[in-house]
XYZ file of C-alpha atoms in Angstrom:
585
model
C 164.327 223.276 188.378
C 163.908 219.521 187.953
C 165.343 217.984 184.788
C 163.475 214.677 185.141
C 160.001 214.774 183.571
C 158.521 212.617 186.352
C 160.041 214.815 189.086
C 158.912 217.972 187.261
C 155.274 216.845 187.012
C 155.209 215.401 190.525
C 156.509 218.680 191.954
C 153.265 220.400 190.967
C 150.951 217.470 191.546
C 152.018 217.006 195.185
C 151.290 220.680 195.918
C 147.646 219.879 195.162
C 147.594 216.441 196.779
C 144.191 216.979 198.437
C 142.549 217.513 195.056
C 144.477 214.535 193.640
C 143.171 212.368 196.480
C 139.598 213.513 195.795
C 140.000 212.716 192.097
C 141.235 209.195 192.891
C 138.382 208.599 195.342
C 135.699 209.770 192.897
C 137.232 207.673 190.112
C 137.340 204.586 192.291
C 133.778 204.984 193.591
C 132.418 205.736 190.103
C 134.090 202.563 188.784
C 132.735 200.466 191.666
C 129.161 201.625 191.040
C 129.672 201.133 187.300
C 130.751 197.524 187.841
C 127.759 196.952 190.102
C 125.698 196.904 186.900
C 127.733 193.916 185.639
C 127.540 192.212 189.026
C 123.773 192.686 189.395
C 123.201 191.582 185.789
C 125.033 188.337 186.570
C 122.854 187.896 189.669
C 119.761 188.292 187.454
C 121.057 185.607 185.059
C 121.693 183.191 187.931
C 118.245 183.939 189.369
C 116.447 183.421 186.036
C 118.366 180.207 185.273
C 117.744 178.610 188.678
C 114.475 180.032 190.099
C 110.926 179.293 188.918
C 109.036 181.974 186.946
C 106.707 183.195 189.699
C 105.769 186.404 191.538
C 108.533 185.973 194.130
C 111.194 185.680 191.423
C 109.738 188.679 189.612
C 109.806 190.671 192.870
C 113.531 189.841 193.337
C 114.261 190.829 189.727
C 112.528 194.192 190.274
C 114.597 194.786 193.407
C 117.779 194.001 191.466
C 116.607 196.389 188.700
C 116.113 199.119 191.300
C 119.605 198.493 192.630
C 120.957 198.805 189.055
C 119.185 202.170 188.664
C 120.658 203.448 191.945
C 124.164 202.226 190.971
C 124.198 203.925 187.562
C 122.683 207.117 189.023
C 125.370 207.330 191.714
C 128.029 206.618 189.059
C 126.751 209.569 186.991
C 126.825 211.896 190.008
C 130.396 210.833 190.839
C 131.507 211.483 187.251
C 130.034 214.994 187.448
C 131.850 215.543 190.769
C 135.107 214.415 189.175
C 134.675 216.979 186.389
C 134.076 219.720 188.951
C 137.288 218.717 190.749
C 139.081 218.872 187.377
C 137.893 222.461 187.000
C 139.332 223.283 190.405
C 142.625 221.421 189.981
C 143.702 222.151 186.399
C 143.924 225.998 186.472
C 146.133 225.928 189.593
C 148.290 223.156 188.163
C 148.979 224.985 184.894
C 149.331 228.433 186.489
C 152.020 227.167 188.870
C 153.964 225.594 185.984
C 153.618 228.745 183.853
C 154.822 231.017 186.660
C 157.794 228.841 187.516
C 158.926 228.568 183.888
C 158.621 232.344 183.457
C 160.558 233.004 186.664
C 163.288 230.483 185.890
C 163.731 231.802 182.339
C 164.244 235.341 183.659
C 166.816 234.135 186.201
C 169.188 233.031 183.462
C 172.183 235.212 182.692
C 172.584 237.396 179.606
C 174.771 234.730 177.963
C 171.821 232.300 178.016
C 169.666 234.708 176.007
C 172.577 235.635 173.763
C 173.007 231.992 172.737
C 169.327 231.082 172.347
C 166.721 232.620 170.022
C 163.786 234.219 171.824
C 161.338 232.287 169.641
C 163.004 229.012 170.590
C 162.801 229.790 174.316
C 159.164 230.911 174.084
C 158.328 227.861 171.958
C 159.800 225.466 174.514
C 157.914 227.153 177.374
C 154.682 226.858 175.383
C 155.428 223.191 174.584
C 156.053 222.347 178.235
C 152.838 224.037 179.381
C 150.709 222.456 176.631
C 152.197 219.010 177.156
C 151.919 219.294 180.949
C 148.180 219.819 180.441
C 148.078 216.850 178.047
C 150.067 214.745 180.525
C 147.551 215.540 183.263
C 144.569 214.337 181.222
C 146.412 211.292 179.908
C 147.613 210.249 183.362
C 144.153 210.858 184.792
C 141.997 209.312 182.076
C 144.536 207.171 180.240
C 146.319 205.585 183.210
C 144.771 206.256 186.613
C 141.177 205.602 185.623
C 141.962 202.401 183.634
C 144.226 201.053 186.391
C 141.547 201.660 189.032
C 138.982 200.084 186.718
C 141.203 197.051 186.215
C 141.765 196.605 189.956
C 138.057 196.834 190.673
C 137.292 194.386 187.862
C 139.764 191.924 189.392
C 138.090 192.337 192.792
C 134.714 191.428 191.258
C 136.291 188.436 189.489
C 137.730 187.373 192.870
C 134.110 187.049 194.077
C 133.552 184.534 191.264
C 136.800 182.535 191.475
C 140.089 183.400 193.169
C 142.314 181.287 190.889
C 140.733 182.775 187.744
C 141.348 186.292 189.101
C 144.994 185.435 189.835
C 145.475 184.100 186.294
C 143.973 187.287 184.829
C 146.223 189.427 187.016
C 149.428 187.616 186.036
C 148.572 187.672 182.304
C 147.650 191.378 182.367
C 150.808 192.397 184.251
C 152.984 190.415 181.813
C 151.385 191.997 178.739
C 151.399 195.483 180.324
C 155.159 195.280 180.979
C 155.744 194.029 177.443
C 153.655 196.865 176.020
C 155.430 199.558 178.082
C 158.839 198.236 177.000
C 157.759 198.493 173.367
C 156.327 202.013 173.742
C 159.387 203.372 175.572
C 161.349 202.961 172.351
C 159.331 205.869 170.925
C 160.686 208.486 173.374
C 163.922 209.356 171.447
C 161.944 209.802 168.205
C 159.421 212.073 169.920
C 162.177 214.064 171.626
C 163.996 214.672 168.331
C 160.789 215.726 166.585
C 160.009 218.270 169.312
C 163.578 219.586 169.287
C 163.435 220.219 165.542
C 159.945 221.706 165.886
C 161.207 224.245 168.452
C 164.183 225.093 166.252
C 161.873 225.639 163.290
C 159.729 227.962 165.389
C 162.846 229.850 166.446
C 163.920 230.315 162.811
C 160.484 231.659 161.904
C 160.307 234.102 164.843
C 163.862 235.292 164.200
C 163.060 235.971 160.551
C 159.760 237.739 161.248
C 161.290 239.839 164.040
C 163.904 241.074 161.555
C 161.470 241.511 158.655
C 162.803 244.991 157.861
C 166.327 243.612 157.571
C 165.072 240.879 155.223
C 163.418 243.525 153.022
C 166.430 245.850 153.095
C 168.713 243.148 151.735
C 166.075 241.565 149.451
C 166.775 238.193 151.062
C 163.232 236.834 151.314
C 164.101 233.808 149.152
C 167.068 233.005 151.403
C 164.876 233.252 154.525
C 162.216 231.155 152.810
C 164.779 228.457 151.972
C 166.173 228.553 155.524
C 162.727 228.154 157.088
C 161.601 225.494 154.604
C 164.797 223.542 155.324
C 164.051 223.607 159.061
C 160.443 222.526 158.420
C 161.602 219.671 156.168
C 163.931 218.412 158.899
C 161.072 218.521 161.373
C 158.717 216.732 158.954
C 161.324 214.021 158.336
C 161.597 213.478 162.094
C 157.781 213.413 162.322
C 157.540 210.798 159.570
C 160.124 208.656 161.360
C 158.183 208.963 164.607
C 154.873 208.027 162.922
C 156.502 205.048 161.177
C 158.001 203.735 164.413
C 154.696 204.326 166.224
C 152.808 202.349 163.563
C 155.209 199.404 163.864
C 154.954 199.300 167.629
C 151.159 199.805 167.594
C 150.852 196.766 165.295
C 152.933 194.693 167.726
C 150.747 195.889 170.602
C 147.597 194.948 168.628
C 148.915 191.398 168.361
C 149.497 191.440 172.120
C 145.867 192.510 172.682
C 144.508 189.773 170.467
C 146.524 187.083 172.247
C 145.487 188.436 175.645
C 141.782 188.546 174.704
C 141.776 184.940 173.459
C 143.684 183.855 176.589
C 141.052 185.441 178.853
C 138.127 183.814 177.004
C 139.739 180.365 176.958
C 140.411 180.624 180.691
C 136.757 181.431 181.409
C 135.556 178.454 179.350
C 138.080 176.185 181.063
C 136.920 177.205 184.540
C 133.254 176.798 183.495
C 134.081 173.342 182.032
C 135.744 172.390 185.327
C 132.536 173.544 187.062
C 134.389 176.156 189.083
C 132.063 179.016 188.062
C 128.324 179.302 187.399
C 126.556 180.577 184.293
C 126.024 183.935 186.042
C 129.741 183.961 186.854
C 130.540 183.335 183.174
C 128.290 186.255 182.179
C 129.913 188.543 184.768
C 133.482 187.610 183.836
C 132.839 187.852 180.078
C 131.316 191.305 180.517
C 134.306 192.340 182.634
C 136.750 190.902 180.055
C 135.413 193.375 177.503
C 135.980 196.160 180.013
C 139.454 194.893 180.892
C 140.527 194.696 177.238
C 139.217 198.234 176.826
C 141.259 199.231 179.887
C 144.455 197.764 178.459
C 143.704 199.424 175.094
C 143.362 202.762 176.904
C 146.656 202.177 178.669
C 148.245 201.374 175.312
C 146.954 204.621 173.780
C 148.032 206.465 176.917
C 151.542 205.025 176.628
C 151.836 206.079 172.978
C 150.711 209.630 173.637
C 152.521 209.870 176.954
C 155.921 208.991 175.501
C 155.343 211.811 172.997
C 154.469 214.148 175.871
C 157.542 213.016 177.822
C 159.726 213.655 174.774
C 158.329 217.168 174.354
C 158.676 218.109 178.031
C 162.147 216.570 178.296
C 163.295 218.531 175.241
C 162.071 221.772 176.816
C 163.589 221.017 180.219
C 166.984 220.303 178.655
C 167.140 223.988 177.781
C 165.069 225.753 180.436
C 166.196 223.667 183.409
C 169.852 224.454 182.833
C 171.412 225.775 186.049
C 171.388 229.561 186.183
C 174.921 230.873 185.736
C 174.394 233.903 187.978
C 172.627 233.206 191.284
C 172.254 234.906 194.636
C 173.930 233.328 197.624
C 171.531 231.841 200.191
C 170.391 234.602 202.521
C 172.142 237.325 200.490
C 171.246 240.804 201.791
C 170.193 243.780 199.695
C 172.960 246.216 198.850
C 172.940 249.579 200.611
C 174.468 252.422 198.621
C 175.121 255.812 200.189
C 178.172 257.168 198.337
C 178.411 254.920 195.256
C 182.159 254.345 195.586
C 183.174 251.687 193.026
C 186.331 249.593 193.371
C 187.310 246.921 190.863
C 190.138 244.881 192.377
C 192.270 242.420 190.375
C 189.381 241.490 188.112
C 189.726 238.283 186.066
C 187.100 237.382 183.504
C 186.761 235.312 180.368
C 183.618 234.320 178.518
C 183.285 230.522 178.685
C 186.056 228.991 176.556
C 187.262 232.292 175.113
C 190.592 233.817 176.015
C 190.753 235.981 179.122
C 189.470 239.506 178.510
C 190.448 240.910 181.927
C 193.482 239.780 183.924
C 194.186 241.480 187.255
C 192.242 244.542 186.080
C 191.793 247.257 188.726
C 189.932 250.567 188.641
C 188.705 252.914 191.362
C 185.806 255.291 190.657
C 185.288 257.699 193.541
C 181.852 258.782 194.826
C 180.271 261.279 192.460
C 183.100 260.941 189.916
C 182.270 260.935 186.222
C 184.488 258.525 184.303
C 184.529 258.066 180.550
C 185.608 254.765 178.965
C 187.234 254.967 175.540
C 188.719 252.296 173.315
C 188.407 250.319 170.131
C 185.557 247.841 169.726
C 186.336 244.698 171.738
C 188.539 246.486 174.263
C 186.207 245.466 177.133
C 184.235 248.672 177.797
C 180.734 247.229 177.492
C 181.733 243.987 179.197
C 183.069 245.960 182.155
C 179.782 247.773 182.762
C 177.830 244.519 182.341
C 180.067 242.891 184.964
C 179.345 245.860 187.233
C 175.610 245.111 186.861
C 176.455 241.419 187.420
C 175.000 240.124 184.183
C 177.920 237.696 184.337
C 179.971 236.366 187.246
C 183.702 237.031 187.302
C 186.309 234.277 187.690
C 188.609 236.176 190.026
C 189.025 239.393 191.969
C 186.131 241.463 193.284
C 183.852 244.367 192.401
C 182.972 246.451 195.447
C 180.387 249.207 195.802
C 180.683 251.122 199.080
C 182.806 248.216 200.333
C 180.149 245.589 199.527
C 181.092 242.775 197.168
C 178.382 242.658 194.489
C 178.664 238.838 194.458
C 177.419 238.777 198.068
C 174.263 240.889 197.615
C 171.032 240.266 195.717
C 171.064 240.963 192.006
C 167.761 242.859 192.120
C 168.949 245.285 194.797
C 172.185 245.893 192.879
C 170.418 246.660 189.598
C 167.848 248.886 191.285
C 170.751 251.184 192.147
C 172.133 251.351 188.602
C 170.481 253.271 185.756
C 171.640 252.270 182.298
C 171.068 254.307 179.139
C 172.197 252.019 176.294
C 173.185 252.756 172.739
C 170.284 250.712 171.378
C 167.480 251.110 173.930
C 164.944 248.333 174.434
C 161.283 249.321 174.502
C 158.257 247.135 175.165
C 155.389 246.912 172.698
C 153.370 249.005 175.134
C 152.367 252.631 175.529
C 154.928 255.420 175.923
C 153.585 256.035 179.429
C 154.257 252.417 180.407
C 157.736 252.450 178.872
C 158.834 255.580 180.761
C 157.148 254.509 184.003
C 159.119 251.248 183.827
C 161.934 253.187 185.502
C 159.765 253.619 188.600
C 156.496 251.685 188.584
C 155.077 253.754 191.460
C 155.642 257.084 189.677
C 152.654 259.358 189.148
C 151.623 260.633 185.725
C 153.031 264.052 186.557
C 156.404 262.521 187.509
C 156.444 260.725 184.166
C 155.646 263.996 182.379
C 158.448 265.789 184.250
C 160.980 263.086 183.341
C 159.896 263.362 179.706
C 160.338 267.137 179.794
C 163.861 266.760 181.190
C 164.661 264.306 178.387
C 163.146 266.707 175.827
C 160.634 264.164 174.558
C 157.424 265.593 176.080
C 156.617 267.756 173.043
C 156.960 265.075 170.382
C 154.956 262.633 172.535
C 152.029 265.064 172.693
C 152.050 265.307 168.887
C 151.490 261.552 168.541
C 147.923 260.307 167.803
C 147.233 259.111 171.348
C 149.899 261.085 173.192
C 151.373 259.157 176.103
C 148.982 256.267 175.407
C 150.467 255.703 171.933
C 151.945 252.231 171.387
C 155.561 252.176 170.213
C 155.532 248.829 168.367
C 157.822 245.862 168.945
C 161.177 247.130 170.259
C 159.933 250.676 169.558
C 159.921 250.378 165.754
C 157.248 253.082 165.446
C 159.689 255.683 166.808
C 162.850 257.094 165.285
C 166.227 256.208 166.784
C 166.492 259.596 168.489
C 162.963 259.341 169.888
C 163.652 255.877 171.307
C 166.838 257.168 172.914
C 165.052 260.085 174.570
C 162.349 257.727 175.916
C 165.151 255.592 177.409
C 166.755 258.674 178.972
C 163.404 259.728 180.482
C 163.075 256.227 181.928
C 166.544 256.462 183.498
C 165.766 259.929 184.881
C 162.672 258.519 186.563
C 164.695 255.666 188.088
C 166.937 258.144 189.951
C 169.624 255.555 190.759
C 172.893 256.634 192.459
C 175.003 255.003 189.700
C 174.491 256.049 186.107
C 175.894 254.173 183.091
C 175.825 255.816 179.668
C 176.598 253.409 176.848
C 176.868 255.674 173.794
C 173.680 257.287 175.068
C 173.677 260.135 172.550
C 174.941 258.252 169.494
C 171.494 257.870 167.927
C 170.567 261.539 168.257
C 170.726 264.279 165.679
C 172.740 267.390 166.519
C 169.736 269.405 167.717
C 168.436 266.604 169.945
C 171.925 265.959 171.286
C 172.209 269.590 172.352
C 169.097 269.295 174.503
C 170.012 265.827 175.779
C 173.459 267.005 176.861
C 171.746 269.661 178.955
C 169.441 267.078 180.538
C 172.348 264.699 181.168
C 174.243 267.430 183.026
C 171.318 267.743 185.398
C 170.897 263.954 185.610
C 174.580 263.338 186.442
C 174.673 265.723 189.416
C 175.412 263.854 192.632
C 175.781 260.493 190.856
C 178.711 258.243 190.109
C 178.818 258.093 186.329
C 180.455 255.692 183.894
C 180.138 256.777 180.271
C 181.152 254.751 177.249
C 181.429 257.393 174.575
C 183.300 258.556 171.531
C 181.639 261.933 171.022
C 183.772 264.754 172.327
C 180.750 266.578 173.677
C 180.172 263.741 176.151
C 183.816 263.068 177.032
C 184.561 266.719 177.868
C 182.043 266.506 180.720
C 183.957 263.655 182.398
C 186.209 264.178 185.430
C 188.486 261.410 184.149
C 188.849 259.460 180.927
C 190.067 255.852 180.937
C 191.440 254.540 177.652
C 191.192 250.746 177.295
C 192.718 248.231 174.919
C 192.310 244.433 175.093
C 191.007 244.533 178.667
C 193.790 246.803 179.964
C 194.016 250.463 180.903
C 196.603 252.107 178.665
C 195.892 255.745 179.540
C 193.830 257.782 181.961
C 193.416 261.419 182.877
C 191.341 264.477 182.043
C 190.500 265.373 178.467
C 193.047 268.217 178.453
C 195.812 266.111 180.020
C 195.341 263.285 177.534
C 195.349 265.696 174.605
C 198.653 267.135 175.803
C 200.058 263.609 176.196
C 199.389 262.913 172.513
C 198.883 259.177 173.046
C 196.055 256.798 172.120
C 193.322 259.222 173.214
C 194.848 261.981 171.111
C 194.552 259.635 168.125
C 190.818 259.126 168.783
C 190.455 262.886 169.189
C 192.156 263.638 165.891
C 190.024 261.102 163.995
C 186.807 262.615 165.347
C 187.868 266.205 164.761
C 188.904 265.349 161.201
C 185.639 263.569 160.599
C 183.640 266.448 162.051
C 185.460 269.014 159.887
C 184.942 266.818 156.836
C 181.202 266.625 157.521
C 180.835 270.394 157.847
C 182.744 271.248 154.693
């Protein structure tokens, strides 16, 4: 995605160049017919001042009046046509920008979303779209139309006196350049104001999203202070921007006044030198008013446009960052038949952090069920996220059925992996939509069957609207166990050859876990399974258990073999057994 504001806007404008051309043509023709009124009025003045007051003169005046009526009527029709073209152009222009921003945001890696607040990202997308619309109207009506009007005015002045027209052109260009140089100084102030505005929005969304947490810790006053502080910073930046804008607008007003007086003095000089007639004076003076209005419009356009540029540039700085994980050009889709996973000499570190994996290797055979065990931070979750290619590794390779996952498309890879996380994500949509997300083409009956296998069908039917019940943002209207069973039903429906369980039963009560364990046994048949788990009930089902510590494998074997070894796994086992006995006493 383009990082330059001009390149970004032009990218979408050139896709609709036919409509742009039609807009320019209608603007130009409307301006020409509008200026015909000034031209014909000047002709009337010359005729009245030089011709006798008789029937012939009156007849000519009536003809000129008829021409004026035709000119203003055609101008009105062209203005209507331009509005109709606007209606055709604008929706396509904004829809293309919206789609591209949405697509590019989703292409970013998990680290991008981990570092940025969702409210901040959404706020910047909204700012870019809104300001792109504003930029369109300002360029069209604040720049293009005035520039065309100025050029046409100059052409009419050329018909009066070439030297006068040249003088007007040189003076206008000089003052326009001076004005643009002054207004450009506003861009950094506008950019900072928009940056702080987006940050303030992010703070607000983050606080509202976690409203339950705020209530639980009685920290409303802290959140209020944090948000008010962000708003005050934004307001301070806004005041600075307004102050600078006022100073520059005053300087520009002085420029206008000098330019207006210069134009009028030039007209009087050329009349005094008998280079233009009285009708010419009337025409030029009427056009001067229009030209000053044109320059004023350009001045207002420049002020608003630098604010728009600042807002769009601020958004692009974040959203147009290169995606960290990308598909190679022409990458094929992965084809998985056996789901044999080989991790060879893996090296990975997160940005500037120390290396988590160094020459890490692991082979998971087709259909094998492997459990990953270790303290928090040992690399278990990172390993499965690397397998799904949420991040790119710095060395080594991850192969599935002999295919390097870095050489295939990300979508095809993830379609073949079903993940049941510890904290499942649910959309603020119906239960039916959330389960069907695992396979969008699934029938209602297939959704029901997946729910039955996950033992959530019965509780869904007890809800007010059954499968059409909304679950709230991130599923807050469901209990932790209910959310987990919905996630399991979704994974069952996906039917991927590789299954990843990331503490998939940790949020379940004992009764629910009993049923889920039964459903997982059925789900795991014929699949290659990687399970991050601490519960013994899950680990005992694994063909092999891999114990990790600081990105290294320190033990591996079956549950029974590791118990007999009395190593690190035996320590985990003892802690859980002791805890379980303590709970039941």
